[in-house]
Coordinates of C-alpha atoms in Angstrom, one line a residue:
X1 CA 9.8 19.1 -141.0
X2 CA 9.8 22.2 -138.9
X3 CA 6.6 22.8 -136.9
X4 CA 6.8 26.5 -136.8
X5 CA 7.1 29.2 -139.3
X6 CA 10.0 31.6 -139.3
X7 CA 8.2 34.9 -140.0
X8 CA 4.6 35.8 -139.9
X9 CA 3.3 39.1 -141.3
X10 CA 0.2 40.5 -139.5
X11 CA -1.6 43.3 -141.3
X12 CA -4.2 44.8 -139.0
X13 CA -5.0 48.2 -137.6
X14 CA -6.2 47.0 -134.1
X15 CA -3.3 47.1 -131.7
X16 CA -5.1 45.0 -129.0
X17 CA -5.9 42.3 -131.6
X18 CA -2.3 42.2 -132.9
X19 CA -1.0 42.0 -129.4
X20 CA -3.3 39.0 -128.7
X21 CA -2.4 37.3 -132.0
X22 CA 1.4 37.7 -131.3
X23 CA 0.9 36.1 -127.9
X24 CA -1.2 33.2 -129.4
X25 CA 1.5 32.6 -132.0
X26 CA 4.2 32.5 -129.4
X27 CA 2.3 30.3 -126.9
X28 CA 1.6 27.8 -129.6
X29 CA 5.2 27.7 -130.8
X30 CA 3.8 28.8 -134.2
X31 CA 6.2 31.6 -134.7
X32 CA 8.5 33.7 -132.6
X33 CA 9.0 36.4 -135.3
X34 CA 6.2 38.6 -136.5
X35 CA 6.0 41.8 -138.6
X36 CA 3.1 44.0 -137.8
X37 CA 1.8 46.6 -140.2
X38 CA -1.2 48.9 -139.4
X39 CA -2.6 49.0 -143.0
X40 CA -2.1 47.6 -146.5
X41 CA 0.1 50.5 -147.7
X42 CA 2.5 50.2 -144.8
X43 CA 2.7 46.5 -145.3
X44 CA 3.2 46.7 -149.1
X45 CA 6.0 49.3 -148.7
X46 CA 7.6 47.2 -146.0
X47 CA 7.5 44.0 -148.1
X48 CA 8.8 45.7 -151.2
X49 CA 11.7 47.1 -149.1
X50 CA 12.4 43.6 -147.8
X51 CA 12.3 42.2 -151.3
X52 CA 14.6 44.9 -152.6
X53 CA 17.1 44.3 -149.8
X54 CA 16.9 40.6 -150.4
X55 CA 15.7 40.0 -146.8
X56 CA 13.7 36.9 -146.0
X57 CA 10.0 37.5 -146.8
X58 CA 7.3 36.2 -144.5
X59 CA 6.1 32.6 -144.6
X60 CA 2.5 33.7 -144.0
X61 CA 0.5 36.9 -144.2
X62 CA -2.5 37.4 -141.9
X63 CA -4.6 40.1 -143.6
X64 CA -7.5 42.1 -142.1
X65 CA -10.0 43.5 -144.6
X66 CA -11.2 46.8 -143.0
X67 CA -8.3 49.2 -142.4
X68 CA -7.6 52.8 -143.1
X69 CA -5.4 54.1 -145.9
X70 CA -5.3 50.8 -147.9
X71 CA -7.7 48.0 -147.0
X72 CA -7.1 44.3 -147.4
X73 CA -8.7 44.2 -150.9
X74 CA -6.6 47.1 -152.1
X75 CA -3.5 45.4 -150.6
X76 CA -4.3 42.2 -152.6
X77 CA -4.6 44.1 -155.8
X78 CA -1.3 45.9 -155.3
X79 CA 0.4 42.7 -154.0
X80 CA -0.6 40.9 -157.2
X81 CA 1.4 43.2 -159.4
X82 CA 4.4 43.6 -157.1
X83 CA 6.3 40.5 -158.2
X84 CA 7.6 39.1 -154.9
X85 CA 9.1 35.9 -156.4
X86 CA 7.8 33.9 -153.5
X87 CA 4.3 32.4 -153.0
X88 CA 3.4 33.7 -149.6
X89 CA 0.2 32.1 -148.3
X90 CA -2.3 34.8 -147.4
X91 CA -5.1 34.3 -145.0
X92 CA -7.9 36.9 -144.6
X93 CA -8.5 37.3 -140.9
X94 CA -11.7 39.4 -140.4
X95 CA -14.6 39.9 -138.1
X96 CA -16.8 40.5 -141.1
X97 CA -19.7 38.1 -141.4
X98 CA -20.7 39.6 -144.8
X99 CA -21.2 36.7 -147.2
X100 CA -19.8 39.0 -150.0
X101 CA -16.5 39.4 -148.2
X102 CA -16.3 35.6 -147.5
X103 CA -17.1 34.8 -151.1
X104 CA -14.6 37.4 -152.4
X105 CA -11.9 36.0 -150.2
X106 CA -12.5 32.4 -151.0
X107 CA -12.6 33.0 -154.8
X108 CA -9.4 35.2 -154.8
X109 CA -6.5 33.1 -156.1
X110 CA -4.0 34.9 -153.8
X111 CA -6.0 33.9 -150.6
X112 CA -5.4 30.6 -149.0
X113 CA -8.2 30.8 -146.5
X114 CA -10.7 33.0 -144.7
X115 CA -10.5 32.9 -140.9
X116 CA -13.1 34.6 -138.7
X117 CA -11.6 36.7 -135.8
X118 CA -10.5 36.1 -133.3
X119 CA -7.7 33.6 -134.2
X120 CA -7.7 30.6 -132.0
X121 CA -5.9 27.2 -131.7
X122 CA -8.1 25.6 -134.4
X123 CA -7.5 28.4 -136.9
X124 CA -3.7 28.2 -136.3
X125 CA -3.9 24.4 -137.0
X126 CA -5.7 25.2 -140.3
X127 CA -2.9 27.7 -141.3
X128 CA -0.2 25.2 -140.2
X129 CA -1.9 22.4 -142.2
X130 CA -2.0 24.5 -145.4
X131 CA 1.6 26.0 -145.0
X132 CA 3.8 23.3 -143.5

């Protein structure tokens, strides 16, 4: 069994955070390939284009909640009706400590886990355990 994932999709509007996550993924041999989108709309458009071109879709999506244009919750609703023909594990990665957000994430059937920012080695192991 392969110990790394081929392609990770990071949907987050914070460039410093996405830079740090990409470094963390590379240092831990988790994934050398990442797609980064600044909001849910950009991500949805990109994923639909990939699907239509029959490109490989991501193995995992790391999704922030609070973003401009289309937030994480809106992305999940649009994603649900987009028929990607691949079950892509989605992990909410958020700095929100609002119990409503956590409950909403953990009860959403599309969400495989809720991870508090910042991502760390322990949270990467949780993702790996659920995805590999």
